[in-house]
XYZ file of C-alpha atoms in Angstrom:
656
model
C 136.530 32.473 139.887
C 134.134 32.731 143.139
C 133.247 29.108 142.578
C 136.724 27.870 142.673
C 137.417 29.962 145.887
C 134.413 28.513 147.607
C 135.648 25.017 146.322
C 139.196 25.639 147.625
C 137.650 26.875 150.944
C 135.434 23.676 151.215
C 138.596 21.343 150.476
C 140.738 23.273 153.312
C 137.929 22.853 155.644
C 137.522 19.255 155.029
C 140.940 18.458 155.389
C 141.419 20.459 158.860
C 138.468 18.501 159.915
C 139.756 15.324 159.077
C 143.161 16.132 160.835
C 141.267 17.393 163.930
C 139.195 14.049 164.016
C 142.399 11.957 163.603
C 144.166 13.679 166.415
C 141.074 13.231 168.586
C 140.745 9.779 167.787
C 144.471 9.092 168.275
C 144.331 10.866 171.631
C 141.378 8.237 172.587
C 143.464 5.177 171.503
C 146.721 6.326 173.179
C 146.394 7.744 176.537
C 149.589 9.397 177.785
C 151.172 11.539 180.481
C 151.909 15.194 180.034
C 155.161 14.949 181.603
C 157.789 12.926 183.694
C 156.420 11.892 186.852
C 159.325 11.733 189.589
C 158.612 8.689 191.699
C 159.500 9.631 195.359
C 158.234 6.261 196.721
C 158.992 4.266 193.360
C 155.265 3.646 192.743
C 153.385 4.511 189.458
C 149.949 4.058 188.099
C 148.356 3.754 184.588
C 144.742 3.605 184.090
C 143.042 2.508 180.886
C 139.306 1.725 179.929
C 139.516 -1.838 181.223
C 143.004 -2.062 183.331
C 144.520 -0.261 186.264
C 147.867 -1.141 186.788
C 150.247 -0.140 189.743
C 154.125 -0.704 189.262
C 156.949 -0.287 192.108
C 160.419 0.282 190.922
C 163.283 -0.914 193.332
C 162.826 -0.954 197.020
C 160.329 1.660 197.553
C 162.099 3.488 194.524
C 165.660 2.792 195.798
C 168.154 1.078 193.512
C 171.942 1.024 192.681
C 173.496 2.911 190.041
C 175.550 0.131 187.971
C 173.392 -2.845 189.369
C 170.057 -4.235 188.510
C 166.839 -3.069 189.741
C 163.682 -5.307 190.632
C 160.579 -3.987 188.992
C 156.977 -5.335 190.344
C 153.634 -4.833 188.424
C 150.225 -5.477 189.386
C 147.412 -5.371 186.792
C 143.738 -5.266 187.735
C 141.239 -6.247 184.863
C 138.174 -4.659 185.617
C 136.156 -5.560 182.814
C 133.789 -8.621 182.417
C 136.070 -9.792 179.663
C 139.612 -11.375 179.521
C 142.304 -9.183 178.373
C 145.473 -10.132 176.630
C 148.252 -7.531 176.439
C 152.035 -6.650 176.736
C 153.566 -4.652 179.630
C 156.465 -2.999 178.162
C 159.256 -0.808 179.926
C 161.273 1.337 177.239
C 164.629 3.202 178.372
C 164.649 6.620 177.593
C 168.195 7.881 178.523
C 169.614 7.670 175.172
C 168.977 8.160 171.522
C 168.169 4.444 171.232
C 165.184 3.130 173.105
C 165.915 -0.356 174.398
C 163.151 -2.249 175.983
C 162.087 -5.271 178.207
C 158.450 -6.571 178.133
C 156.330 -9.504 179.268
C 152.887 -10.757 177.947
C 150.214 -11.229 180.237
C 146.651 -12.758 180.472
C 144.094 -11.345 182.883
C 141.019 -13.103 183.353
C 137.792 -10.948 183.644
C 137.708 -9.107 187.307
C 141.140 -10.398 188.273
C 144.560 -9.422 188.962
C 148.067 -10.512 187.735
C 151.277 -9.744 188.927
C 154.615 -9.417 186.847
C 158.239 -9.215 187.951
C 161.077 -7.763 186.004
C 165.003 -7.033 186.636
C 166.292 -4.019 184.845
C 169.765 -2.499 184.643
C 170.329 0.833 186.233
C 172.942 2.866 184.010
C 172.173 6.320 184.699
C 171.914 8.498 187.713
C 168.475 10.087 186.352
C 166.789 6.823 185.000
C 163.942 7.772 182.842
C 161.333 5.139 181.449
C 158.305 4.860 179.530
C 155.750 2.309 181.054
C 153.647 1.312 178.290
C 150.750 -0.913 177.997
C 150.378 -2.744 174.640
C 147.488 -5.127 173.248
C 148.339 -8.517 172.273
C 149.474 -7.630 168.839
C 152.234 -4.887 170.460
C 150.361 -1.837 169.345
C 150.413 0.854 172.391
C 147.360 1.561 174.066
C 148.415 3.756 177.072
C 151.817 5.042 178.701
C 153.223 6.978 181.395
C 157.089 8.448 181.432
C 158.602 8.154 184.969
C 161.846 9.348 186.400
C 163.962 7.944 189.059
C 166.810 9.495 190.919
C 169.677 7.119 191.524
C 172.291 7.864 194.103
C 175.946 7.829 192.660
C 177.592 6.062 195.178
C 177.713 2.175 194.133
C 178.800 0.861 197.778
C 175.358 1.695 199.202
C 174.131 -0.841 201.901
C 170.435 -1.323 201.580
C 169.401 -2.511 205.055
C 166.061 -3.892 206.206
C 165.126 -4.209 209.834
C 162.858 -6.947 211.007
C 162.006 -5.990 214.626
C 159.017 -5.618 216.878
C 160.737 -2.551 218.543
C 162.299 -0.972 215.432
C 163.028 1.974 217.506
C 165.762 0.440 219.485
C 167.554 -0.124 216.212
C 167.133 3.513 215.160
C 171.069 3.925 215.174
C 171.386 1.794 212.238
C 169.304 4.254 210.049
C 171.434 7.059 211.991
C 174.914 5.506 211.011
C 173.868 5.546 207.044
C 173.933 8.631 205.088
C 172.843 9.148 201.648
C 176.177 11.118 200.861
C 179.720 10.780 201.586
C 180.403 13.354 204.123
C 183.645 14.640 205.551
C 181.722 15.906 208.503
C 180.612 12.773 209.551
C 183.214 10.437 210.455
C 181.415 7.514 211.400
C 179.312 7.563 208.452
C 178.375 4.733 205.799
C 176.823 5.407 202.796
C 173.275 3.652 202.505
C 169.772 3.689 203.930
C 167.686 1.478 206.313
C 164.033 0.404 206.077
C 161.505 -1.128 208.167
C 160.555 -4.482 206.810
C 156.981 -5.555 207.111
C 156.105 -9.427 206.828
C 154.199 -8.830 203.750
C 157.638 -7.545 202.205
C 159.109 -11.036 202.508
C 156.434 -12.658 200.527
C 158.145 -11.444 197.478
C 161.718 -12.357 196.539
C 161.910 -9.632 193.755
C 161.057 -7.119 196.623
C 163.947 -8.034 199.092
C 166.395 -8.762 196.159
C 167.060 -4.889 196.400
C 168.332 -5.341 199.757
C 171.960 -5.927 200.843
C 171.473 -6.708 204.519
C 168.313 -7.735 206.812
C 168.759 -7.231 210.561
C 166.433 -9.424 212.775
C 166.229 -8.445 216.528
C 163.580 -8.999 219.221
C 161.213 -10.410 216.613
C 159.480 -13.909 216.846
C 160.646 -15.706 213.507
C 158.239 -18.443 214.074
C 155.649 -16.074 212.630
C 157.583 -16.394 209.228
C 155.619 -18.880 206.729
C 157.867 -21.716 204.625
C 157.228 -19.354 201.433
C 158.993 -16.372 203.472
C 161.824 -18.615 204.858
C 162.096 -20.008 201.204
C 162.555 -16.435 199.997
C 165.070 -15.575 202.546
C 167.254 -18.536 201.850
C 167.257 -17.841 198.347
C 168.123 -14.253 198.768
C 171.060 -15.204 200.868
C 172.233 -17.870 198.628
C 172.383 -14.947 195.980
C 174.762 -12.961 198.528
C 172.779 -11.377 201.102
C 173.668 -11.086 204.973
C 171.287 -11.799 207.640
C 172.335 -10.424 211.184
C 170.526 -11.991 213.924
C 170.586 -10.430 217.668
C 170.727 -12.539 220.701
C 167.347 -11.391 221.868
C 166.303 -13.763 219.145
C 167.632 -16.719 220.984
C 164.181 -18.284 221.708
C 163.377 -18.662 218.170
C 166.901 -18.468 216.376
C 167.542 -22.249 216.151
C 164.304 -22.645 214.423
C 164.993 -20.160 211.649
C 168.630 -21.201 211.460
C 167.562 -25.033 210.725
C 165.166 -23.941 208.230
C 167.547 -21.491 206.326
C 170.392 -24.079 206.403
C 168.120 -26.800 205.373
C 170.189 -29.809 203.854
C 173.311 -27.550 203.376
C 175.982 -29.873 204.743
C 179.048 -27.701 203.810
C 178.850 -24.423 205.817
C 182.184 -22.480 206.703
C 181.735 -21.351 210.211
C 184.009 -18.710 211.810
C 184.069 -16.150 214.620
C 183.894 -12.332 213.830
C 185.498 -10.290 216.504
C 184.225 -6.799 217.111
C 186.341 -3.915 217.098
C 186.783 -2.289 220.628
C 185.262 -5.377 222.086
C 187.188 -8.578 223.542
C 184.330 -10.693 224.498
C 181.656 -10.320 221.822
C 181.556 -11.400 218.396
C 179.658 -12.898 215.513
C 179.410 -16.411 214.500
C 179.134 -16.520 210.476
C 177.524 -19.509 208.634
C 177.745 -19.321 204.965
C 174.962 -20.231 202.715
C 175.784 -20.215 199.062
C 177.313 -16.635 198.161
C 175.812 -15.124 201.466
C 175.934 -15.758 205.244
C 174.168 -15.385 208.463
C 175.586 -13.555 211.093
C 174.815 -14.631 214.581
C 175.758 -12.275 217.617
C 176.225 -13.295 221.116
C 175.140 -9.925 222.395
C 171.893 -7.747 221.904
C 171.821 -5.322 218.808
C 169.619 -2.964 221.095
C 172.642 -1.050 222.380
C 172.504 1.824 224.735
C 172.016 5.175 223.097
C 175.521 6.520 224.360
C 177.213 3.724 222.124
C 175.167 4.189 219.024
C 177.899 6.303 217.015
C 180.810 4.408 218.167
C 180.038 1.056 218.944
C 177.116 0.980 216.475
C 179.215 2.068 213.758
C 181.801 -0.685 214.491
C 178.989 -3.269 214.158
C 177.715 -2.052 210.753
C 180.979 -1.391 209.296
C 182.093 -4.899 210.629
C 178.973 -6.481 208.871
C 179.716 -4.322 205.763
C 182.996 -6.441 205.175
C 181.405 -9.594 204.887
C 178.341 -8.573 202.366
C 178.823 -10.194 199.311
C 176.052 -9.043 196.954
C 177.156 -7.875 193.604
C 175.347 -7.357 190.506
C 176.375 -8.033 186.684
C 179.120 -6.389 184.820
C 179.648 -2.858 185.869
C 177.165 -0.913 183.835
C 178.093 2.567 185.096
C 178.332 4.941 182.139
C 181.649 6.653 181.996
C 183.125 4.106 184.171
C 186.494 2.572 183.145
C 185.301 -0.816 183.482
C 182.329 0.241 181.074
C 184.689 1.546 178.583
C 187.158 -1.331 178.630
C 184.121 -3.861 177.937
C 182.336 -1.851 175.330
C 185.525 -0.896 173.336
C 186.582 -4.571 173.580
C 183.049 -5.577 172.248
C 183.468 -3.394 169.337
C 186.656 -5.181 168.025
C 185.870 -6.888 164.643
C 184.493 -10.218 165.128
C 184.949 -11.836 162.023
C 187.756 -14.725 161.983
C 186.891 -15.388 158.345
C 188.420 -12.416 156.167
C 188.674 -12.351 152.416
C 192.191 -13.968 150.901
C 193.486 -10.573 149.675
C 196.461 -12.344 148.095
C 194.112 -14.685 145.895
C 192.033 -11.591 144.892
C 195.285 -9.801 143.931
C 196.626 -12.692 141.663
C 193.337 -12.781 140.012
C 193.159 -9.103 139.268
C 196.844 -9.432 137.859
C 195.649 -12.242 135.671
C 192.594 -10.175 134.464
C 194.548 -7.084 133.710
C 197.394 -9.255 131.648
C 194.545 -11.321 129.652
C 192.364 -8.234 128.799
C 195.257 -6.038 128.159
C 198.368 -7.140 125.997
C 197.244 -10.984 125.474
C 193.788 -10.205 124.166
C 195.264 -7.102 122.046
C 197.905 -9.027 120.443
C 195.839 -12.096 119.755
C 193.202 -10.255 117.944
C 195.573 -7.836 116.148
C 197.140 -10.421 114.797
C 193.981 -12.204 113.507
C 192.979 -8.451 112.325
C 189.787 -8.931 114.569
C 190.353 -5.934 117.111
C 186.603 -5.212 116.978
C 185.753 -8.426 119.114
C 187.605 -6.787 121.980
C 184.518 -4.518 122.539
C 182.662 -8.070 123.131
C 185.315 -10.114 125.074
C 186.641 -7.457 127.579
C 183.091 -6.856 129.191
C 182.469 -10.887 129.067
C 185.903 -11.530 130.631
C 184.833 -8.799 132.996
C 181.513 -10.661 133.884
C 183.688 -14.138 134.306
C 185.983 -12.741 136.704
C 183.431 -10.905 138.638
C 181.577 -14.156 139.027
C 184.617 -15.940 140.139
C 185.532 -13.383 143.023
C 181.955 -13.381 144.020
C 181.812 -17.152 144.460
C 185.254 -17.165 146.163
C 183.966 -14.376 148.499
C 180.983 -16.107 149.623
C 182.452 -18.135 152.351
C 183.548 -14.828 153.945
C 180.614 -12.762 153.392
C 178.334 -12.015 156.307
C 174.838 -13.165 155.191
C 172.985 -13.438 158.714
C 173.162 -11.657 162.115
C 176.012 -12.502 164.286
C 177.042 -12.086 168.070
C 180.044 -10.896 169.757
C 180.519 -11.370 173.359
C 182.720 -10.974 176.586
C 181.820 -13.622 179.201
C 183.397 -13.716 182.923
C 183.113 -16.415 185.472
C 183.730 -15.151 189.046
C 184.536 -18.149 191.159
C 183.422 -18.281 194.728
C 184.137 -21.109 197.092
C 181.253 -23.314 195.794
C 181.905 -26.669 193.888
C 178.781 -26.782 191.696
C 178.346 -25.500 188.345
C 179.474 -21.944 188.044
C 177.266 -19.021 186.398
C 178.707 -16.564 183.927
C 178.024 -12.790 183.138
C 177.957 -12.066 179.582
C 177.852 -8.756 177.801
C 177.100 -9.367 173.948
C 176.018 -7.499 171.140
C 174.112 -8.906 167.919
C 174.562 -7.217 164.699
C 172.750 -7.678 161.274
C 173.463 -6.828 157.957
C 170.122 -5.082 157.049
C 167.649 -3.039 158.740
C 165.094 -5.790 158.464
C 163.050 -6.629 161.918
C 163.767 -10.058 163.487
C 163.428 -12.095 166.452
C 166.058 -14.167 168.126
C 164.894 -16.930 170.289
C 167.104 -17.926 173.267
C 167.502 -21.617 173.856
C 168.906 -21.739 177.298
C 167.180 -20.446 180.431
C 168.983 -17.245 181.775
C 168.351 -14.030 183.079
C 168.638 -11.481 179.948
C 168.148 -7.523 179.639
C 169.023 -5.047 177.103
C 171.518 -2.455 177.813
C 172.392 0.741 175.802
C 175.773 0.433 173.734
C 175.677 4.369 173.328
C 177.965 5.468 176.418
C 176.866 8.981 175.964
C 173.977 10.391 178.056
C 171.488 11.987 175.996
C 168.574 14.605 177.128
C 165.857 12.030 177.220
C 162.952 12.965 174.878
C 159.146 12.333 175.153
C 158.129 8.725 174.397
C 158.514 7.690 170.789
C 156.256 5.040 169.606
C 157.561 1.680 169.431
C 161.006 0.589 170.426
C 164.522 -0.132 168.723
C 165.340 -3.559 170.420
C 164.560 -5.158 173.534
C 163.782 -8.695 175.282
C 160.613 -10.471 175.736
C 161.014 -12.599 179.091
C 157.603 -13.945 179.062
C 157.588 -17.277 181.359
C 161.466 -17.168 181.207
C 161.491 -17.974 177.773
C 163.667 -14.912 176.413
C 163.232 -13.769 172.849
C 165.414 -10.916 171.528
C 163.490 -8.452 169.567
C 165.250 -6.215 167.077
C 162.615 -3.756 165.729
C 164.361 -0.592 164.720
C 167.815 -0.902 163.862
C 170.107 0.145 160.663
C 172.218 -2.359 158.954
C 175.434 -3.142 160.990
C 174.014 -1.290 164.098
C 174.750 -3.352 167.063
C 172.040 -4.087 169.796
C 173.414 -4.744 173.297
C 172.441 -7.286 175.819
C 173.547 -8.640 179.417
C 173.034 -11.977 180.352
C 173.591 -14.149 183.502
C 173.526 -17.815 182.443
C 174.712 -21.293 183.590
C 177.744 -22.974 182.353
C 178.855 -26.553 182.414
C 181.948 -25.754 184.553
C 182.409 -26.967 187.914
C 184.947 -27.567 190.485
C 187.203 -24.642 191.710
C 190.727 -23.271 191.922
C 192.683 -23.617 195.220
C 195.184 -20.743 195.917
C 197.646 -20.912 198.895
C 199.716 -18.201 198.656
C 202.152 -16.723 201.340
C 204.010 -13.231 201.205
C 207.683 -12.520 202.204
C 208.602 -8.976 201.493
C 207.685 -7.747 198.384
C 207.282 -10.917 196.609
C 204.968 -14.007 197.051
C 205.158 -17.760 197.031
C 202.894 -20.689 197.187
C 200.957 -22.993 195.093
C 197.724 -22.970 192.642
C 195.516 -26.000 191.881
C 193.386 -26.023 189.045
C 190.303 -28.364 190.110
C 187.865 -26.921 187.535
C 186.541 -29.201 184.951
C 188.388 -27.263 182.107
C 191.794 -26.103 181.396
C 192.812 -22.475 182.086
C 194.985 -20.509 179.749
C 197.180 -17.517 180.175
C 196.698 -17.149 183.710
C 198.309 -14.316 186.041
C 197.978 -13.395 189.741
C 197.612 -9.616 190.483
C 198.343 -8.119 194.104
C 199.481 -4.856 195.126
C 199.849 -3.385 191.628
C 202.282 -6.109 190.748
C 201.640 -9.181 188.387
C 203.006 -12.861 188.585
C 202.715 -15.051 185.261
C 201.191 -18.556 186.132
C 200.685 -19.627 182.606
C 198.653 -22.528 181.036
C 197.010 -24.718 183.853
C 195.460 -28.322 182.708
C 192.426 -29.698 184.594
C 193.804 -31.109 187.692
C 197.453 -29.419 187.562
C 199.202 -27.617 190.241
C 201.613 -25.064 189.602
C 203.981 -23.598 192.197
C 204.761 -19.725 192.660
C 208.497 -19.294 193.642
C 210.111 -16.278 194.354
C 213.167 -17.042 192.546
C 212.185 -18.996 189.259
C 208.545 -17.431 188.810
C 208.372 -14.274 186.386
C 207.407 -11.151 188.290
C 206.393 -8.223 186.887
C 206.679 -5.541 189.642
C 205.019 -2.060 189.242
C 208.010 0.039 189.876
C 209.760 -1.706 186.947
C 207.129 -0.537 184.496
C 206.565 3.055 185.708
C 203.454 1.821 187.522
C 201.798 1.221 184.112
C 199.556 -1.872 184.617
C 198.948 -2.125 180.571
C 202.787 -2.486 180.170
C 202.791 -5.067 182.659
C 199.622 -6.912 181.237
C 201.806 -6.817 177.822
C 205.004 -8.033 179.017
C 203.211 -10.851 181.151
C 200.459 -11.966 178.771
C 201.125 -10.452 175.376
C 197.630 -8.564 175.339
C 196.792 -5.021 174.646
C 193.434 -3.633 174.029
C 194.315 -0.706 171.625
C 196.908 -2.652 169.406
C 195.172 -2.885 166.124
C 198.274 -5.361 165.095
C 197.333 -8.104 167.465
C 194.611 -10.762 166.903
C 191.123 -9.595 167.961
C 191.220 -12.436 170.676
C 194.233 -11.297 172.275
C 192.800 -7.585 172.418
C 189.396 -8.989 173.738
C 191.043 -10.805 176.511
C 192.912 -7.748 177.615
C 189.608 -5.726 177.636
C 188.245 -8.045 179.927
C 191.166 -8.110 182.210
C 191.456 -4.375 182.466
C 187.820 -4.050 183.106
C 188.193 -6.465 186.063
C 191.194 -4.559 187.455
C 189.413 -1.237 187.291
C 186.396 -2.723 189.186
C 188.822 -4.216 191.926
C 188.285 -1.021 193.791
C 190.038 -2.701 197.326
C 193.041 -3.759 195.226
C 192.070 -7.402 196.419
C 194.472 -9.973 195.067
C 193.110 -12.402 192.400
C 194.031 -15.297 189.601
C 192.884 -14.238 185.997
C 192.803 -16.604 183.341
C 190.877 -17.698 180.138
C 188.895 -20.638 178.848
C 189.377 -21.555 174.881
C 186.408 -23.143 174.545
C 183.703 -20.669 174.048
C 180.791 -22.983 174.707
C 181.922 -23.681 178.109
C 181.569 -20.123 179.060
C 178.885 -18.617 176.743
C 176.166 -21.423 176.243
C 174.811 -22.171 172.583
C 172.106 -19.501 173.288
C 171.442 -18.853 169.669
C 172.110 -20.454 166.282
C 174.037 -17.499 164.879
C 177.746 -17.445 164.915
C 179.462 -15.997 167.971
C 182.648 -14.405 168.458
C 184.158 -13.586 171.911
C 186.282 -14.659 174.975
C 185.519 -15.977 178.476
C 187.505 -14.953 181.468
C 187.795 -16.874 184.803
C 188.869 -15.097 187.969
C 188.966 -15.583 191.780
C 189.877 -13.360 194.540
C 191.938 -14.747 197.255
C 193.704 -13.559 200.810
C 197.279 -13.562 201.043
C 198.963 -14.979 204.149
C 201.672 -12.926 205.819
C 204.897 -14.970 206.484
C 204.986 -15.667 210.436
C 208.069 -14.121 212.087
C 209.542 -15.428 215.027
C 211.749 -13.568 217.412
C 212.804 -13.758 221.218
C 213.657 -10.656 223.270
C 217.141 -9.825 223.564
C 218.471 -11.612 220.640
C-alpha cells in the first residue's frame, strides 16, 4: 500500500513538472503583453529575440470613426541572419477575430517598412499586433487600444509653415467635441506637418486638409510633390496663402502636371467683398489659392478665421468606403440586404411533389394489389425498400444542380460618380460563405484594396488575444488572398473592397426648380445602361426609369411621375415602393429587388446634407463587381451622382 502511494506521488509530481515545463516553454516561444496598451500617440512597439518592430496607427494615433485608417510598420532585423515572417493585425471588438496581414523578408541587420489600411468600426478600437514566423505560427503579440472620436465629420488639418504660430487660430477653431458654448467651432484637429511626413503618402492619407503659408515649397522633393498630388486626386484639399506667392507657381505647375481639364472657380469669403479663393480641381480633390495672407490678425481669429475654415470645409471631398459605423442605419441596411438568400437556383418543389405522389401510389395500392393477386405479398418487404432507394437516387440526381457544393459570394456594389470621365471605381461590401468548416484560401484575381469587416453588428467586450484568427486578408505585394481559418459551415466572412470597373463616361444632369417641383434633362453618357433610375430631392422622388447608354430623358413638371413626401406621410420606404417597386423587408419580392432597396436606403441615410442625387442600377454584375474569384457571385450594383438644382430666375420691375 505504501509503495502504491509513493508511486502515485511520483506520477503526480512528474505530471506537475511537465505542465510547468510546458508553460515556461510556451512563455518563451510566445511573448505577450499583460494588458491592453492605450496608444496616446498612436505608436506601439514589439520586440522579439531577433526583431524590433514599431507600428504607427493613423496620423499620430488619430483616425475617423467609420473610415479607413493607415497603419505603418518598421521592422528592424538585428540578427546576423535573414528573417522571413508575417505581420498580422487582428481585430478584437467582436466575438469573431478577422485580421489583415503582410509577409515580409528582412535581410540581416536591415529594416523593412510595411503599410496597411484597416477599417475603423468602433469608438474604442482594440487590436492585437502579432508577429508570426513564415509558417504563420505566433511568435509575439501586443494588445493595443485606440480611442476614436465619435464624430465622422472631423477635419484633420496639417499645417505646413515656417511660422506655424501665426496660424494658431486654425487649431483654436477646431474642437474635439461638439459644444453649444462654442458657436464658431468645427470638429477636428490640426497638426504641424514636418517635411518628413510628406515622404509617406500613407501618413498624409489620414489628413483632409493641408494649409501652406509662409513656406518655401521649393524645398519639397519630387517624391513629396507626387505624394501630395496623389493625396489631392483622392479627395484632399490644399489651401495656399498669398505669402507663398514667390513659389506658388512652382508647386501649382508641378501639382497640375499634365492635367488639362481643371474646373477653375472663384469662392468668395463671407464678410468680405474683395478677398476670395481660386479653386483648381485635381481628380476628386482641389487646390484653393487665396489672394490674401492666411496670417490674419489675432482680433479676427474667431470670426474671419472661422469663416475661412468653414468655407474650405464645404469643398473638402475626402470620403471613405461604405459607412462602417456599427449601429448606423446605413450599416444596418447594407448588412441586412447582404443577408438575403443569394441562391437563384432553388429546387423544383412541384417536380419533387409529383415524384412523391407517384412513389406513394406505386408502393401503396398499385404494388399491394399486384402482389396480392399473385399471392406473393411477402415480396413487398423487398420491393418497397428497393423502390425507395430508386426514388431517393432520382431526387438526389435532380437536386445536384441546386445543391451548394462550394463557397459562394454575396455582394453589394456602389459606384459614386464624380466629374471625371475615365473609368470609375466601385465600393463593394461582400460576404463569402462555405458549406463546411474546412480551412481554405481564395486568391483575388484583380488588383484592388480589400480588407475584412465584422458582420456581427453588436459590440462585444473584447477579450484577450486568442491564438490564430477566424478569417482575413493576406495583402502581400497587393496580391490579395482571402483566408478562411476558423469558420463554421454556412457562416459568413465579411470583406470590403474598392476596385476598378470597365465603366467610363458620366451622367449630365441639368435640373431647375420651380416651386416644389423640378424640371430639366438627364443624359446618360456612361458606357452602360442604367435601370430603374430615380431622382431624390428635398424628401421627394421623381421616377426617371431606364436609361440606355447615350439616351437623354426629360423631367417635366406635368408629365413626369412625382412622389411627394407629404402624399406618403413622409415615409420614404412607401415612396420607394411606389416609384420603383422595391422593398427591403418584403419577403414576397425577388431577392434582387430587396437588395436594390437596401443599397438605396443606405445611401439615403448617408446623405446627411439632403443633397439631390440620381440613383440607378447596372444589371450586368461584372461591370460593377469584377470577376475577382472563381466562385458564384450574387448581388447588385448601384450608381449614384449628386448634383445641384438651379433655382428658377424670377424677374420683376418695381411698381408693377
